[in-house]
Short mmCIF file of C-alpha atoms in Angstrom, two decimals:
data_model
loop_
_atom_site.label_atom_id
_atom_site.label_comp_id
_atom_site.label_asym_id
_atom_site.label_seq_id
_atom_site.Cartn_x
_atom_site.Cartn_y
_atom_site.Cartn_z
CA MET A 250 -49.12 -22.40 27.11
CA ARG A 251 -46.41 -21.47 29.86
CA ASN A 252 -43.89 -23.78 28.15
CA ILE A 253 -44.52 -22.59 24.50
CA ALA A 254 -43.74 -19.15 25.75
CA ALA A 255 -40.75 -20.01 27.71
CA VAL A 256 -40.07 -21.47 24.54
CA PHE A 257 -40.22 -18.28 22.44
CA VAL A 258 -38.22 -16.45 24.89
CA CYS A 259 -35.30 -18.58 24.90
CA LEU A 260 -35.82 -18.53 20.60
CA ALA A 261 -35.86 -14.77 21.19
CA VAL A 262 -32.77 -14.31 23.18
CA ALA A 263 -30.81 -16.90 21.08
CA VAL A 264 -31.57 -14.83 18.07
CA ALA A 265 -30.68 -11.51 19.60
CA ALA A 266 -27.76 -12.75 21.03
CA PRO A 267 -25.14 -12.23 17.96
CA ALA A 268 -26.41 -9.26 17.09
CA SER A 269 -25.84 -7.80 20.62
CA ALA A 270 -22.37 -9.84 20.66
CA GLN A 271 -20.64 -7.11 18.33
CA ARG A 272 -21.27 -3.68 19.77
CA LYS A 273 -22.05 -0.89 18.13
CA VAL A 274 -19.66 2.31 18.15
CA GLU A 275 -20.79 5.74 17.19
CA GLU A 276 -18.29 8.33 18.92
CA VAL A 277 -17.11 11.97 17.91
CA ARG A 278 -14.18 13.66 18.78
CA PRO A 279 -12.82 17.78 17.90
CA LEU A 280 -9.57 17.78 15.79
CA ASN A 281 -7.64 20.53 14.20
CA PRO A 282 -7.67 20.42 10.50
CA ASP A 283 -4.04 19.68 10.44
CA GLY A 284 -4.47 17.81 13.50
CA TRP A 285 -2.65 13.59 13.72
CA VAL A 286 -4.81 10.51 14.51
CA GLN A 287 -3.06 7.25 14.96
CA ILE A 288 -5.51 3.93 14.73
CA ASP A 289 -5.03 0.34 15.57
CA ASN A 290 -7.16 -1.85 14.68
CA LEU A 291 -6.07 -5.85 15.43
CA ALA A 292 -8.80 -7.46 13.11
CA GLY A 293 -11.47 -6.55 10.67
CA SER A 294 -11.18 -3.83 8.57
CA VAL A 295 -10.17 0.18 8.68
CA GLN A 296 -12.08 3.02 6.49
CA VAL A 297 -10.66 6.07 6.78
CA VAL A 298 -12.71 8.92 5.05
CA GLY A 299 -11.44 12.44 4.26
CA TRP A 300 -14.01 15.06 4.87
CA ASP A 301 -15.01 19.03 5.45
CA SER A 302 -15.42 18.92 9.29
CA PRO A 303 -12.86 19.66 12.12
CA GLN A 304 -13.62 16.55 13.63
CA VAL A 305 -13.01 12.50 13.52
CA GLU A 306 -16.01 10.37 13.24
CA ILE A 307 -16.34 6.47 14.70
CA THR A 308 -18.45 4.49 13.49
CA GLY A 309 -18.92 0.71 12.94
CA VAL A 310 -19.07 -2.16 15.07
CA LEU A 311 -16.77 -4.09 17.43
CA GLY A 312 -16.12 -7.98 17.56
CA LYS A 313 -17.55 -9.92 19.60
CA ASN A 314 -14.62 -10.30 22.10
CA VAL A 315 -13.30 -7.12 22.07
CA ARG A 316 -12.94 -5.41 25.55
CA ASP A 317 -13.59 -1.72 23.99
CA ILE A 318 -12.36 0.68 22.00
CA GLU A 319 -10.07 3.55 23.68
CA ILE A 320 -9.69 6.77 22.41
CA SER A 321 -7.61 9.35 23.82
CA GLY A 322 -5.84 12.42 22.91
CA ASP A 323 -6.63 15.72 22.08
CA GLU A 324 -7.76 18.28 19.14
CA GLN A 325 -4.11 17.90 17.77
CA GLU A 326 -3.26 14.73 18.61
CA LEU A 327 -5.88 11.62 18.31
CA GLU A 328 -5.29 8.15 19.42
CA ILE A 329 -8.27 5.54 18.18
CA TYR A 330 -7.26 2.02 19.74
CA VAL A 331 -9.07 -1.15 19.74
CA ASP A 332 -8.92 -3.06 23.04
CA VAL A 333 -8.68 -6.75 22.77
CA PRO A 334 -7.81 -10.12 25.14
CA GLU A 335 -4.58 -12.47 24.18
CA HIS A 336 -5.04 -15.77 22.59
CA ALA A 337 -8.94 -15.22 22.14
CA ASP A 338 -10.78 -15.66 18.51
CA ASP A 339 -14.32 -13.51 17.55
CA LEU A 340 -12.48 -10.05 17.41
CA GLU A 341 -12.82 -8.86 14.04
CA SER A 342 -13.82 -5.21 14.27
CA GLU A 343 -15.56 -2.83 11.57
CA LEU A 344 -14.19 0.55 11.38
CA THR A 345 -15.62 3.66 9.63
CA ILE A 346 -13.48 6.75 10.39
CA ARG A 347 -14.37 10.22 9.10
CA VAL A 348 -11.06 12.73 9.33
CA PRO A 349 -10.26 16.22 8.22
CA ILE A 350 -8.77 16.32 4.46
CA ASN A 351 -5.93 17.88 6.12
CA ALA A 352 -5.31 15.22 8.98
CA SER A 353 -2.11 13.54 9.52
CA VAL A 354 -3.34 9.55 9.52
CA ALA A 355 -1.55 6.38 10.92
CA VAL A 356 -3.07 3.04 11.11
CA GLU A 357 -1.71 0.09 12.26
CA THR A 358 -3.60 -3.51 11.75
CA VAL A 359 -2.21 -7.41 11.66
CA SER A 360 -5.21 -8.60 9.83
CA ALA A 361 -7.13 -6.36 9.10
CA THR A 362 -7.97 -4.55 5.51
CA VAL A 363 -7.16 -1.09 5.01
CA GLN A 364 -9.04 1.62 3.11
CA VAL A 365 -8.02 5.09 2.86
CA GLU A 366 -9.51 7.76 0.59
CA GLY A 367 -10.50 11.68 0.39
CA VAL A 368 -7.37 12.18 2.27
CA THR A 369 -4.40 14.68 1.52
CA GLY A 370 -2.39 15.15 4.44
CA PRO A 371 0.56 12.24 5.03
CA VAL A 372 -0.76 9.07 5.09
CA ASP A 373 1.33 5.71 7.11
CA VAL A 374 -0.35 2.15 7.18
CA GLU A 375 1.71 -1.02 8.41
CA SER A 376 -0.28 -4.45 8.08
CA VAL A 377 0.42 -8.26 8.64
CA SER A 378 -1.99 -10.22 6.73
CA GLY A 379 -4.54 -7.09 5.06
CA TRP A 380 -4.91 -5.94 1.64
CA VAL A 381 -4.14 -1.78 1.04
CA LYS A 382 -6.15 -0.02 -0.86
CA VAL A 383 -5.18 4.39 -0.65
CA ALA A 384 -7.39 6.21 -3.03
CA ASP A 385 -6.61 10.03 -3.72
CA ARG A 386 -3.62 11.78 -3.41
CA PRO A 387 -2.02 11.78 -0.11
CA SER A 388 1.14 14.72 0.35
CA GLU A 389 2.95 11.88 1.49
CA LEU A 390 2.59 7.81 1.16
CA SER A 391 4.26 4.86 3.64
CA VAL A 392 2.57 1.61 3.24
CA GLU A 393 3.95 -2.05 4.74
CA THR A 394 2.65 -4.99 4.27
CA VAL A 395 3.55 -8.98 5.53
CA SER A 396 0.93 -10.92 3.38
CA GLY A 397 -1.28 -8.24 1.75
CA GLU A 398 -1.71 -6.39 -2.11
CA ILE A 399 -1.27 -2.66 -1.74
CA SER A 400 -3.40 -1.10 -4.56
CA VAL A 401 -2.69 2.97 -4.55
CA ALA A 402 -4.40 5.21 -6.95
CA PHE A 403 -2.41 8.30 -7.43
CA ALA A 404 0.90 8.09 -5.81
CA SER A 405 1.81 11.47 -3.90
CA LEU A 406 5.65 13.51 -3.97
CA SER A 407 7.13 11.03 -1.79
CA THR A 408 5.92 6.87 -1.30
CA GLY A 409 7.10 4.25 0.16
CA LEU A 410 6.02 1.14 -0.72
CA ALA A 411 6.88 -2.69 1.20
CA SER A 412 5.00 -5.92 0.73
CA VAL A 413 6.87 -9.28 1.82
CA SER A 414 4.67 -11.65 0.08
CA GLY A 415 1.94 -9.57 -2.06
CA SER A 416 1.71 -7.36 -5.28
CA ILE A 417 2.03 -3.70 -5.63
CA VAL A 418 0.34 -1.97 -8.10
CA VAL A 419 -0.09 1.92 -8.71
CA GLU A 420 -1.88 3.43 -11.14
CA ASP A 421 -0.78 6.86 -11.39
CA ALA A 422 2.79 7.67 -10.43
CA ALA A 423 4.21 10.91 -9.39
CA GLY A 424 7.16 12.54 -7.50
CA GLN A 425 9.31 9.95 -5.37
CA LEU A 426 8.16 6.63 -5.65
CA ASP A 427 9.65 3.37 -3.95
CA ALA A 428 8.68 0.03 -3.54
CA VAL A 429 10.25 -3.35 -2.69
CA THR A 430 8.66 -6.73 -2.67
CA VAL A 431 9.79 -9.96 -1.62
CA SER A 432 7.95 -12.26 -3.69
CA GLY A 433 5.27 -10.13 -5.58
CA ASP A 434 4.82 -7.84 -8.31
CA ILE A 435 5.08 -4.24 -9.22
CA GLU A 436 2.72 -2.34 -11.75
CA ILE A 437 3.18 1.42 -12.23
CA ARG A 438 0.60 1.83 -14.85
CA GLN A 439 1.10 5.31 -15.53
CA GLY A 440 2.27 8.87 -14.53
CA LEU A 441 5.57 11.17 -14.25
CA VAL A 442 8.07 10.21 -11.92
CA ASP A 443 11.17 12.32 -10.68
CA SER A 444 13.04 9.46 -9.29
CA ALA A 445 11.97 5.93 -8.91
CA SER A 446 13.55 2.82 -7.37
CA PHE A 447 12.45 -0.89 -7.51
CA GLU A 448 13.32 -3.78 -5.73
CA THR A 449 12.26 -7.63 -5.93
CA VAL A 450 13.52 -10.97 -4.71
CA SER A 451 10.30 -12.47 -6.42
CA GLY A 452 8.23 -11.09 -8.81
CA ASN A 453 7.93 -9.18 -12.30
CA THR A 454 8.28 -5.06 -12.65
CA THR A 455 6.12 -3.50 -15.28
CA PHE A 456 7.04 0.45 -15.42
CA LEU A 457 4.52 2.04 -17.69
CA ALA A 458 4.92 5.71 -16.33
CA ASP A 459 7.44 8.61 -17.78
CA ILE A 460 10.45 9.71 -16.30
CA SER A 461 11.35 13.99 -15.78
CA GLY A 462 13.68 15.39 -17.98
CA ARG A 463 16.50 15.10 -15.20
CA GLY A 464 14.68 11.96 -13.40
CA GLU A 465 16.59 8.64 -12.63
CA LEU A 466 15.00 5.22 -12.69
CA ASP A 467 16.42 2.16 -10.76
CA VAL A 468 15.25 -1.73 -10.64
CA GLU A 469 17.00 -4.68 -9.16
CA SER A 470 15.73 -7.26 -9.34
CA MET A 471 16.31 -11.42 -7.84
CA SER A 472 14.18 -13.46 -10.01
CA GLY A 473 11.79 -11.95 -11.78
CA THR A 474 11.19 -9.84 -15.65
CA VAL A 475 11.79 -6.72 -15.98
CA THR A 476 9.85 -4.59 -18.20
CA LEU A 477 10.54 -0.73 -19.13
CA VAL A 478 7.69 0.62 -21.47
CA VAL A 479 8.54 4.26 -22.64
CA SER A 480 7.55 7.01 -24.60
CA PRO A 481 9.14 6.35 -28.45
CA GLY A 482 10.97 10.53 -27.32
CA ILE A 483 12.18 9.41 -24.51
CA SER A 484 16.13 11.29 -23.76
CA ALA A 485 17.46 8.67 -21.12
CA GLU A 486 20.89 6.80 -20.33
CA PHE A 487 20.02 3.53 -20.23
CA ASP A 488 22.57 1.08 -18.18
CA ILE A 489 21.55 -2.69 -18.54
CA SER A 490 22.84 -5.86 -17.07
CA THR A 491 21.47 -9.18 -16.00
CA PHE A 492 23.75 -12.59 -14.82
CA SER A 493 21.60 -15.34 -16.42
CA GLY A 494 18.78 -13.80 -18.55
CA GLY A 495 17.93 -11.90 -22.02
CA ILE A 496 17.98 -8.37 -22.47
CA SER A 497 15.00 -7.24 -25.61
CA ASN A 498 15.70 -3.54 -26.55
CA ALA A 499 13.17 -2.25 -28.86
CA ILE A 500 14.41 1.39 -28.82
CA GLY A 501 18.44 0.88 -29.51
CA PRO A 502 21.42 -0.87 -29.86
CA GLU A 503 21.46 -5.63 -28.84
CA ALA A 504 23.10 -6.40 -25.73
CA ARG A 505 26.07 -8.43 -25.69
CA ARG A 506 27.80 -10.87 -23.77
CA THR A 507 30.62 -10.11 -21.36
CA ASN A 508 31.93 -13.44 -21.09
CA GLN A 509 32.28 -16.57 -23.14
CA TYR A 510 31.42 -18.68 -19.73
CA THR A 511 28.89 -17.63 -18.36
CA PRO A 512 25.06 -16.30 -19.71
CA GLU A 513 26.13 -12.47 -18.54
CA GLN A 514 24.66 -9.42 -20.86
CA GLU A 515 25.08 -5.90 -20.33
CA LEU A 516 24.03 -2.74 -22.60
CA SER A 517 24.83 0.61 -22.00
CA PHE A 518 23.08 4.00 -24.84
CA THR A 519 21.41 6.55 -24.87
CA THR A 520 18.42 8.52 -26.80
CA GLY A 521 16.91 11.43 -27.75
CA GLY A 522 20.67 13.40 -25.98
CA GLY A 523 20.31 11.64 -22.94
CA GLY A 524 18.82 13.52 -19.36
CA ALA A 525 17.76 10.86 -17.54
CA GLN A 526 19.53 8.01 -16.17
CA VAL A 527 18.07 4.66 -16.09
CA SER A 528 19.65 1.32 -14.41
CA ILE A 529 18.42 -1.97 -14.01
CA GLU A 530 19.77 -5.01 -12.90
CA THR A 531 18.74 -8.71 -12.56
CA PHE A 532 20.08 -11.60 -11.60
CA SER A 533 18.34 -14.32 -13.71
CA GLY A 534 15.11 -12.50 -14.86
CA THR A 535 14.97 -10.69 -18.68
CA VAL A 536 14.68 -7.24 -19.23
CA ASN A 537 12.58 -6.53 -22.00
CA ILE A 538 12.49 -2.53 -23.76
CA THR A 539 9.95 -1.78 -25.50
CA THR A 540 7.48 1.56 -26.69
CA ARG A 541 3.44 2.62 -26.46
#
């Protein structure tokens, strides 16, 4: 009987060990409605949610080999840091952090996914290898990833997005929007921009939003197709060129060859009396302009 009891004790310890390895986090700190929050989590996930309470609530679990979570600062500036040892595995911490709606939020990760929702203050996210999703509309938005997709529901009045190896999707654009990819597509699905700038090294660019009356759209692509879908009554001046790709234009004249020995093409024209400025330049990609 004693041997059987000992076996059950060992089994109980073995079963309980994984659960105890991931320590739970339940912390609350006061923060002013317009305060600033810095979040650093090496791996796992970070979910930031805006709420009406003047405080920060941190919940979740820490990775098995994480040393601890450090929280420092005051009611105006708060720093949340997941302390991890070097050259260790099992560091994935899953955190949900509730912040005042109007707070400024900065998130830094290496291999953690980041999701932000319900925050109307400025948001700044930096990630090495994790996707980033932003819902609602921050007053300012900056997202940079090295190897991860960026998905934005509502671009702010000032938005900057950059990805080295991942696509960028904006559901509803606004204000000033800048997006850069090295190896990934850019897709802007709707909205109204005052100024937009897109650069791709190896990826397609698709723009389906509207440009304000005196707005500007600037697209540069090294190797990718550029598709511009405009409203039938757009008033704009177009300046398009490509070194080794075709130009298809459904709203105006055809492009012309600029050199009989090279495939370069150029196209400049005006619709609706002008107003907005559209500039598209590609090295080895097709440019398609069509209407909805």
